[in-house]
CSV table of C-alpha atoms and ligand atoms in Angstrom, one decimal:
chain,number,residue,atom,x,y,z
P,1,MET,CA,11.3,7.1,5.4
P,2,THR,CA,13.5,7.7,8.5
P,3,PRO,CA,15.8,4.8,9.2
P,4,GLN,CA,13.4,3.6,11.9
P,5,HIS,CA,9.8,4.5,11.0
P,6,LEU,CA,7.4,5.2,8.1
P,7,LEU,CA,5.1,8.0,9.3
P,8,SER,CA,4.6,10.0,6.2
P,9,VAL,CA,5.2,9.4,2.5
P,10,ALA,CA,6.9,12.8,2.4
P,11,ASP,CA,9.8,11.3,4.3
P,12,LEU,CA,10.8,9.1,1.4
P,13,GLY,CA,11.5,11.5,-1.5
P,14,PRO,CA,11.7,10.2,-5.1
P,15,GLU,CA,14.6,8.0,-4.4
P,16,GLY,CA,13.0,6.4,-1.4
P,17,ILE,CA,9.7,5.8,-3.2
P,18,ASP,CA,11.7,4.3,-6.1
P,19,GLU,CA,13.5,2.0,-3.8
P,20,VAL,CA,10.3,0.7,-2.3
P,21,LEU,CA,8.7,0.1,-5.7
P,22,ARG,CA,11.7,-1.6,-7.2
P,23,LEU,CA,11.9,-4.0,-4.2
P,24,ALA,CA,8.1,-4.6,-4.5
P,25,ASP,CA,8.7,-6.0,-7.9
P,26,THR,CA,10.8,-8.7,-6.3
P,27,PHE,CA,8.1,-9.5,-3.8
P,28,VAL,CA,5.4,-9.7,-6.5
P,29,GLU,CA,7.5,-12.5,-7.9
P,30,VAL,CA,7.7,-14.1,-4.5
P,31,GLY,CA,3.9,-14.0,-4.3
P,32,ARG,CA,3.6,-16.0,-7.5
P,33,ARG,CA,5.6,-18.9,-6.1
P,34,PRO,CA,3.8,-22.1,-5.0
P,35,ILE,CA,5.0,-21.4,-1.5
P,36,PRO,CA,5.1,-17.5,-1.4
P,37,ARG,CA,7.4,-17.2,1.6
P,38,VAL,CA,11.0,-16.0,2.1
P,39,PRO,CA,13.0,-16.1,5.4
P,40,ALA,CA,13.9,-12.4,5.3
P,41,LEU,CA,12.3,-11.5,8.7
P,42,ARG,CA,12.7,-14.8,10.5
P,43,GLY,CA,12.9,-14.0,14.2
P,44,LYS,CA,11.2,-10.6,13.9
P,45,THR,CA,7.8,-9.9,15.4
P,46,VAL,CA,5.3,-7.5,13.8
P,47,ALA,CA,2.3,-6.3,15.8
P,48,SER,CA,-0.7,-5.0,14.0
P,49,ALA,CA,-2.5,-2.5,16.3
P,50,PHE,CA,-5.7,-1.2,14.6
P,51,PHE,CA,-7.8,1.2,16.7
P,52,GLU,CA,-10.0,1.9,13.7
P,53,ASP,CA,-11.8,-0.6,11.3
P,54,SER,CA,-9.8,-2.0,8.4
P,55,THR,CA,-10.0,-4.9,6.0
P,56,ARG,CA,-7.4,-4.3,3.3
P,57,THR,CA,-4.6,-2.6,5.2
P,58,ARG,CA,-4.6,-4.9,8.3
P,59,LEU,CA,-4.8,-8.2,6.4
P,60,SER,CA,-2.3,-7.1,3.8
P,61,PHE,CA,0.2,-6.0,6.4
P,62,GLU,CA,-0.3,-9.3,8.2
P,63,ALA,CA,0.0,-11.3,5.0
P,64,ALA,CA,3.2,-9.4,4.1
P,65,ALA,CA,4.8,-10.0,7.5
P,66,LYS,CA,4.0,-13.8,7.3
P,67,ARG,CA,5.3,-14.0,3.7
P,68,LEU,CA,8.6,-12.6,5.1
P,69,SER,CA,8.5,-15.3,7.9
P,70,ALA,CA,8.0,-12.8,10.7
P,71,ASP,CA,5.8,-13.6,13.7
P,72,VAL,CA,2.6,-11.6,13.7
P,73,MET,CA,0.8,-10.4,16.8
P,74,THR,CA,-2.7,-9.0,16.3
P,75,PHE,CA,-3.8,-6.5,18.9
P,76,THR,CA,-7.6,-6.0,19.1
P,77,SER,CA,-8.4,-2.8,20.9
P,78,SER,CA,-12.0,-3.8,21.6
P,79,SER,CA,-11.0,-6.8,23.7
P,80,SER,CA,-7.9,-5.2,25.3
P,81,SER,CA,-7.1,-3.7,28.7
P,82,LEU,CA,-7.7,-0.3,27.2
P,83,ASN,CA,-11.2,-1.0,28.3
P,84,LYS,CA,-10.0,-1.3,31.9
P,85,GLY,CA,-8.4,2.1,31.7
P,86,GLU,CA,-4.9,1.3,30.6
P,87,SER,CA,-3.4,4.1,28.6
P,88,LEU,CA,-2.3,3.9,24.9
P,89,ARG,CA,1.3,4.6,25.9
P,90,ASP,CA,1.3,1.8,28.5
P,91,THR,CA,-0.4,-0.5,26.0
P,92,VAL,CA,2.3,0.1,23.4
P,93,LEU,CA,5.2,-0.2,25.8
P,94,THR,CA,3.7,-3.4,27.2
P,95,LEU,CA,3.7,-4.9,23.7
P,96,GLU,CA,7.2,-3.7,23.1
P,97,ALA,CA,8.3,-5.5,26.3
P,98,MET,CA,7.0,-8.8,24.6
P,99,GLY,CA,9.6,-8.3,21.9
P,100,VAL,CA,7.8,-6.5,19.1
P,101,ASP,CA,10.1,-5.2,16.4
P,102,ALA,CA,7.5,-3.2,14.4
P,103,PHE,CA,4.1,-1.7,15.2
P,104,VAL,CA,1.7,-1.3,12.4
P,105,ILE,CA,-0.7,1.4,13.7
P,106,ARG,CA,-4.0,2.7,12.5
P,107,HIS,CA,-5.9,5.2,14.6
P,108,SER,CA,-8.8,7.7,14.0
P,109,CYS,CA,-6.7,10.5,15.5
P,110,ALA,CA,-4.1,12.2,13.3
P,111,GLY,CA,-0.6,12.0,14.8
P,112,VAL,CA,-1.0,8.8,16.9
P,113,PRO,CA,1.7,6.8,15.0
P,114,ALA,CA,4.2,9.7,15.4
P,115,GLN,CA,3.3,9.9,19.1
P,116,VAL,CA,3.9,6.2,19.6
P,117,ALA,CA,7.2,6.5,17.8
P,118,GLY,CA,8.2,9.2,20.2
P,119,TRP,CA,7.2,7.1,23.2
P,120,LEU,CA,9.2,4.2,22.0
P,121,GLU,CA,12.2,6.4,21.3
P,122,SER,CA,12.0,8.0,24.8
P,123,ALA,CA,11.6,4.6,26.5
P,124,GLY,CA,14.6,3.4,24.5
P,125,ALA,CA,16.7,6.4,25.6
P,126,ALA,CA,15.7,5.8,29.2
P,127,SER,CA,16.6,2.2,28.9
P,128,ALA,CA,20.0,3.0,27.4
P,129,ALA,CA,20.6,5.6,30.2
P,130,ALA,CA,19.8,2.9,32.8
P,131,GLY,CA,22.3,0.6,31.2
P,132,PRO,CA,22.5,-3.2,31.6
P,133,GLY,CA,19.8,-4.4,34.0
P,134,GLY,CA,18.1,-1.0,33.9
P,135,ALA,CA,14.4,-0.2,33.8
P,136,GLY,CA,13.9,-1.6,30.3
P,137,GLY,CA,12.0,-0.3,27.4
P,138,THR,CA,8.6,-0.3,29.0
P,139,GLY,CA,8.8,3.0,30.8
P,140,GLY,CA,8.0,1.2,34.0
P,141,THR,CA,4.9,-0.5,32.7
P,142,SER,CA,6.7,-3.9,33.0
P,143,GLY,CA,10.2,-4.7,34.0
P,144,THR,CA,10.6,-7.6,31.6
P,145,SER,CA,12.4,-5.9,28.8
P,146,GLY,CA,15.2,-4.8,31.0
P,147,ALA,CA,15.9,-8.2,32.3
P,148,GLY,CA,18.2,-9.2,29.5
P,149,GLY,CA,20.4,-6.1,30.2
P,150,ALA,CA,21.2,-5.4,26.5
P,151,GLY,CA,21.8,-1.7,27.4
P,152,GLY,CA,20.6,-0.5,24.0
P,153,ALA,CA,17.5,1.5,23.0
P,154,SER,CA,15.5,-1.4,24.1
P,155,ALA,CA,16.6,-4.6,25.8
P,156,VAL,CA,14.2,-6.6,23.6
P,157,THR,CA,14.4,-4.9,20.2
P,158,GLY,CA,18.0,-3.9,20.3
P,159,PRO,CA,19.7,-0.6,19.8
P,160,ARG,CA,17.4,0.6,17.0
P,161,GLY,CA,14.2,0.1,19.1
P,162,ALA,CA,10.9,-0.8,17.6
P,163,SER,CA,9.7,0.7,14.3
P,164,VAL,CA,6.3,2.3,13.7
P,165,LEU,CA,4.5,2.1,10.4
P,166,ASN,CA,1.6,4.4,9.9
P,167,ALA,CA,-1.4,2.4,8.6
P,168,GLY,CA,-3.6,5.5,8.4
P,169,ASP,CA,-4.1,8.2,11.1
P,170,GLY,CA,-7.3,10.2,11.0
P,171,ALA,CA,-7.4,12.5,8.0
P,172,HIS,CA,-3.6,12.9,8.0
P,173,GLU,CA,-1.7,10.2,6.0
P,174,HIS,CA,-1.8,6.7,4.7
P,175,PRO,CA,1.7,6.2,3.3
P,176,THR,CA,1.6,2.6,2.2
P,177,GLN,CA,-1.7,3.2,0.3
P,178,ALA,CA,0.1,5.9,-1.6
P,179,LEU,CA,3.1,3.6,-2.3
P,180,LEU,CA,0.9,0.8,-3.6
P,181,ASP,CA,-1.0,3.3,-5.7
P,182,CYS,CA,2.2,4.6,-7.3
P,183,PHE,CA,3.3,1.0,-7.9
P,184,THR,CA,-0.1,0.1,-9.5
P,185,ILE,CA,-0.1,3.0,-11.9
P,186,SER,CA,3.5,2.5,-12.9
P,187,ARG,CA,3.4,-1.2,-13.4
P,188,GLU,CA,-0.2,-1.4,-14.8
P,189,ARG,CA,0.6,1.2,-17.5
P,190,GLU,CA,3.8,-0.7,-18.4
P,191,ARG,CA,1.8,-4.0,-18.5
P,192,ARG,CA,-1.1,-2.6,-20.6
P,193,PHE,CA,0.6,-0.1,-22.9
P,194,GLY,CA,4.2,-1.2,-23.0
P,195,HIS,CA,5.6,1.9,-21.4
P,196,SER,CA,9.1,1.2,-20.2
P,197,PRO,CA,10.3,4.2,-18.4
P,198,ALA,CA,14.0,4.3,-17.5
P,199,ARG,CA,13.0,4.8,-13.9
P,200,PRO,CA,10.0,2.6,-13.3
P,201,ALA,CA,8.6,4.6,-10.4
P,202,VAL,CA,8.3,7.9,-12.3
P,203,LEU,CA,4.8,9.0,-13.1
P,204,SER,CA,6.2,12.0,-15.0
P,205,GLY,CA,3.7,13.8,-17.2
P,206,LEU,CA,0.7,11.8,-16.1
P,207,ARG,CA,-2.5,13.7,-15.4
P,208,ILE,CA,-4.1,12.3,-12.2
P,209,ALA,CA,-7.5,13.4,-10.9
P,210,ILE,CA,-8.4,12.7,-7.3
P,211,VAL,CA,-12.2,12.9,-6.9
P,212,GLY,CA,-14.5,13.2,-3.9
P,213,ASP,CA,-14.1,13.7,-0.2
P,214,ILE,CA,-10.6,15.3,-0.2
P,215,ARG,CA,-11.3,17.1,3.1
P,216,HIS,CA,-11.5,14.0,5.2
P,217,SER,CA,-9.1,11.8,3.2
P,218,ARG,CA,-5.7,10.7,4.4
P,219,VAL,CA,-5.3,8.8,1.1
P,220,ALA,CA,-5.7,12.0,-0.8
P,221,ARG,CA,-3.0,13.7,1.3
P,222,SER,CA,-0.5,10.9,0.9
P,223,ASN,CA,-1.3,10.5,-2.8
P,224,VAL,CA,-0.9,14.2,-3.6
P,225,ILE,CA,2.6,14.1,-2.1
P,226,ALA,CA,3.5,10.8,-3.7
P,227,PHE,CA,2.1,11.5,-7.2
P,228,SER,CA,3.6,15.0,-7.4
P,229,THR,CA,6.9,13.7,-6.0
P,230,LEU,CA,7.1,11.3,-9.0
P,231,GLY,CA,6.2,14.0,-11.5
P,232,ALA,CA,2.5,13.7,-12.1
P,233,SER,CA,0.1,16.7,-12.4
P,234,VAL,CA,-2.7,16.3,-9.8
P,235,THR,CA,-6.1,17.8,-10.1
P,236,LEU,CA,-8.6,17.7,-7.2
P,237,VAL,CA,-12.2,17.4,-8.2
P,238,ALA,CA,-14.8,18.0,-5.4
P,239,PRO,CA,-17.6,20.2,-4.2
P,240,PRO,CA,-16.2,23.2,-2.3
P,241,THR,CA,-17.5,21.7,1.0
P,242,LEU,CA,-15.3,18.6,0.6
P,243,LEU,CA,-12.1,20.4,-0.1
P,244,PRO,CA,-9.8,21.2,2.9
P,245,PRO,CA,-10.3,24.7,4.3
P,246,SER,CA,-6.9,25.7,2.9
P,247,LEU,CA,-4.9,24.2,0.0
P,248,CYS,CA,-1.9,26.5,0.6
P,249,GLY,CA,1.2,24.6,-0.3
P,250,TRP,CA,-0.6,21.7,-2.0
P,251,PRO,CA,0.9,21.1,-5.5
P,252,VAL,CA,-2.5,20.7,-7.2
P,253,GLU,CA,-5.0,22.3,-9.4
P,254,VAL,CA,-8.7,22.3,-8.4
P,255,SER,CA,-11.7,21.8,-10.6
P,256,HIS,CA,-15.4,21.3,-10.2
P,257,ASP,CA,-15.9,20.1,-13.8
P,258,MET,CA,-16.0,16.4,-13.4
P,259,ASP,CA,-16.8,15.7,-17.1
P,260,GLY,CA,-14.0,17.9,-18.4
P,261,VAL,CA,-11.4,16.4,-16.0
P,262,VAL,CA,-12.5,12.8,-16.6
P,263,ALA,CA,-12.0,13.3,-20.4
P,264,LYS,CA,-8.4,14.4,-20.1
P,265,SER,CA,-7.1,12.3,-17.2
P,266,ASP,CA,-4.7,9.4,-17.4
P,267,VAL,CA,-5.9,8.2,-13.9
P,268,VAL,CA,-9.2,8.9,-12.2
P,269,TYR,CA,-8.8,8.2,-8.5
P,270,LEU,CA,-12.1,8.1,-6.6
P,271,LEU,CA,-12.6,8.5,-2.9
P,272,ARG,CA,-15.3,7.3,-0.6
P,273,LEU,CA,-17.4,9.9,1.3
P,274,GLN,CA,-16.0,9.4,4.8
P,275,SER,CA,-19.2,9.8,6.8
P,276,GLU,CA,-17.4,8.6,10.0
P,277,ARG,CA,-15.4,11.8,9.9
P,278,MET,CA,-18.2,14.1,9.0
P,279,ASN,CA,-19.7,16.0,12.0
P,280,GLU,CA,-22.0,18.2,9.9
P,281,GLN,CA,-23.9,18.2,6.6
P,282,PHE,CA,-21.4,18.6,3.7
P,283,LEU,CA,-23.7,17.7,0.8
P,284,PRO,CA,-27.3,18.5,-0.2
P,285,SER,CA,-27.9,14.8,-1.0
P,286,LEU,CA,-26.1,11.7,-2.1
P,287,ARG,CA,-28.1,11.6,-5.3
P,288,GLU,CA,-26.8,15.1,-6.3
P,289,TYR,CA,-23.3,14.2,-5.3
P,290,THR,CA,-23.4,11.1,-7.6
P,291,ALA,CA,-24.9,13.0,-10.4
P,292,THR,CA,-22.2,15.7,-10.2
P,293,PHE,CA,-19.0,13.9,-9.0
P,294,GLY,CA,-19.7,10.2,-9.3
P,295,LEU,CA,-18.1,8.1,-12.0
P,296,THR,CA,-21.4,6.9,-13.5
P,297,ALA,CA,-21.5,4.5,-16.5
P,298,GLU,CA,-22.4,7.5,-18.7
P,299,ARG,CA,-19.5,9.6,-17.5
P,300,ALA,CA,-17.1,6.7,-17.8
P,301,ARG,CA,-17.6,6.8,-21.6
P,302,LEU,CA,-15.6,10.1,-21.5
P,303,LEU,CA,-12.5,8.2,-20.3
P,304,GLY,CA,-9.6,7.9,-22.7
P,305,PRO,CA,-8.7,4.5,-24.0
P,306,SER,CA,-5.7,4.2,-21.8
P,307,ALA,CA,-7.2,5.7,-18.6
P,308,LEU,CA,-7.1,3.8,-15.3
P,309,VAL,CA,-9.8,4.0,-12.7
P,310,MET,CA,-8.7,3.6,-9.1
P,311,HIS,CA,-10.2,3.5,-5.6
P,312,PRO,CA,-8.5,2.8,-2.2
P,313,GLY,CA,-11.6,0.9,-0.9
P,314,PRO,CA,-13.9,0.3,0.7
P,315,VAL,CA,-16.0,1.1,-2.3
P,316,ARG,CA,-19.6,2.3,-2.0
P,317,ARG,CA,-21.0,1.1,-5.3
P,318,GLY,CA,-23.6,3.4,-6.8
P,319,ILE,CA,-22.3,6.5,-5.0
P,320,GLU,CA,-18.8,7.5,-6.0
P,321,ILE,CA,-18.5,4.8,-8.7
P,322,ALA,CA,-21.1,2.8,-10.6
P,323,ALA,CA,-20.9,-1.0,-10.1
P,324,GLU,CA,-20.3,-1.7,-13.8
P,325,VAL,CA,-17.4,0.8,-13.9
P,326,ALA,CA,-15.8,-0.7,-10.8
P,327,ASP,CA,-15.9,-4.1,-12.6
P,328,SER,CA,-14.9,-2.8,-16.0
P,329,PRO,CA,-11.4,-3.4,-17.6
P,330,CYS,CA,-10.3,0.2,-16.9
P,331,SER,CA,-10.7,-0.4,-13.2
P,332,VAL,CA,-7.6,-1.6,-11.3
P,333,ILE,CA,-9.2,-1.7,-7.9
P,334,THR,CA,-8.4,-5.3,-7.2
P,335,THR,CA,-4.9,-4.9,-8.6
P,336,GLN,CA,-4.3,-2.2,-6.0
P,337,VAL,CA,-5.3,-4.6,-3.3
P,338,ALA,CA,-3.1,-7.4,-4.7
P,339,ASN,CA,-0.1,-5.0,-5.0
P,340,GLY,CA,-0.6,-3.9,-1.4
P,341,VAL,CA,0.9,-7.1,-0.1
P,342,ALA,CA,4.1,-6.8,-2.2
P,343,VAL,CA,4.5,-3.1,-1.4
P,344,ARG,CA,4.1,-3.7,2.4
P,345,MET,CA,6.6,-6.6,2.2
P,346,ALA,CA,9.0,-4.1,0.7
P,347,VAL,CA,8.5,-1.6,3.4
P,348,LEU,CA,8.7,-4.1,6.2
P,349,TYR,CA,11.9,-5.5,4.7
P,350,LEU,CA,13.5,-2.1,4.3
P,351,LEU,CA,12.7,-1.2,7.9
P,352,LEU,CA,13.4,-4.5,9.6
P,353,GLY,CA,15.4,-6.7,7.2
P,354,SER,CA,18.3,-4.8,5.8
P,355,GLY,CA,18.3,-1.9,8.3
P,356,ALA,CA,19.2,0.2,5.3
P,357,GLN,CA,18.0,3.8,5.0
P,358,VAL,CA,15.6,4.5,2.2
P,359,GLY,CA,16.1,7.7,0.3
P,360,ALA,CA,18.5,10.4,1.1
F,1,CP,N1,-7.7,1.4,1.7
F,1,CP,C1,-7.8,1.1,3.0
F,1,CP,O1,-7.2,1.7,3.9
F,1,CP,O2,-8.8,0.1,3.3
F,1,CP,P1,-9.1,-0.5,4.7
F,1,CP,O3,-9.7,0.6,5.5
F,1,CP,O4,-10.0,-1.6,4.5
F,1,CP,O5,-7.8,-0.9,5.4
């Protein structure tokens, strides 16, 4: 994590991930209170700007911001002035002029959150150069943010400017999904099996299999980085057509033997076939995919007694995972969702609340 944005889980390093996960423990406790709210981000405004469909990530970021007492603005692209020809840059800078402190951005194109962060930083630099009463942080889209004459990176958001949190960009990254998955594995193993590692975030020695459509998955990319950063051994299991064209530099093993991997894994992490990102035929048939790579009820009998089954959602029951396996005790799919709120509270707090850097 840079001091200002969360664009990739790779920015965090082991210390940064550990810091987020330790803070998330505190926010899990807050979530159990009769009134699950703290004043940590009172006066801050978080905009959720989702240009691609979402249930879990959008609602959990919004719940997290509200539990921290931030104001939440929900931007809906389908009913916005984007439809009148306004550019994405002008849209973002217009929202910033209204006093947004953090943008939570999902987009179908890889790199959009980083691009938005760059626009915000450039606008802030232009505002700072203009000085008090200058053009403001909107890049000329609106003059309102310069009116206060703060003379910083942005007259509205102050010298740090607005933060950007990547809520999933194309097939690139989904950093908060990886953080909540690390949190879930660590804390669920501790809760179930009494593991009490000295450093709670460490997944050292665990064998984690990520199964399915790796090629189109931002979750797989962020999780490979996060799991390996915390010391786990990661095996990708997929048909050759659903692996990335190159795995050069990926700290993983690859297998096509689903039965063998399931039998020896501590965590089996299933992915959805992302048909919205497929522009050609990658599989002979869904039936064959399920038979070879699905976690069927029969295959789930190979799981070890302490194995966890995970999925980022949305789940397509009967394809990558059988319904009865998704609902079985080894599945922590709903725990992942619940933990997502606390982990996103931690990330928002670290970026907006304390202003502290995370990691090195
Ligand atoms: N896991 C995940 O990103 O789910 P949504 O697409 O529903 O946000």
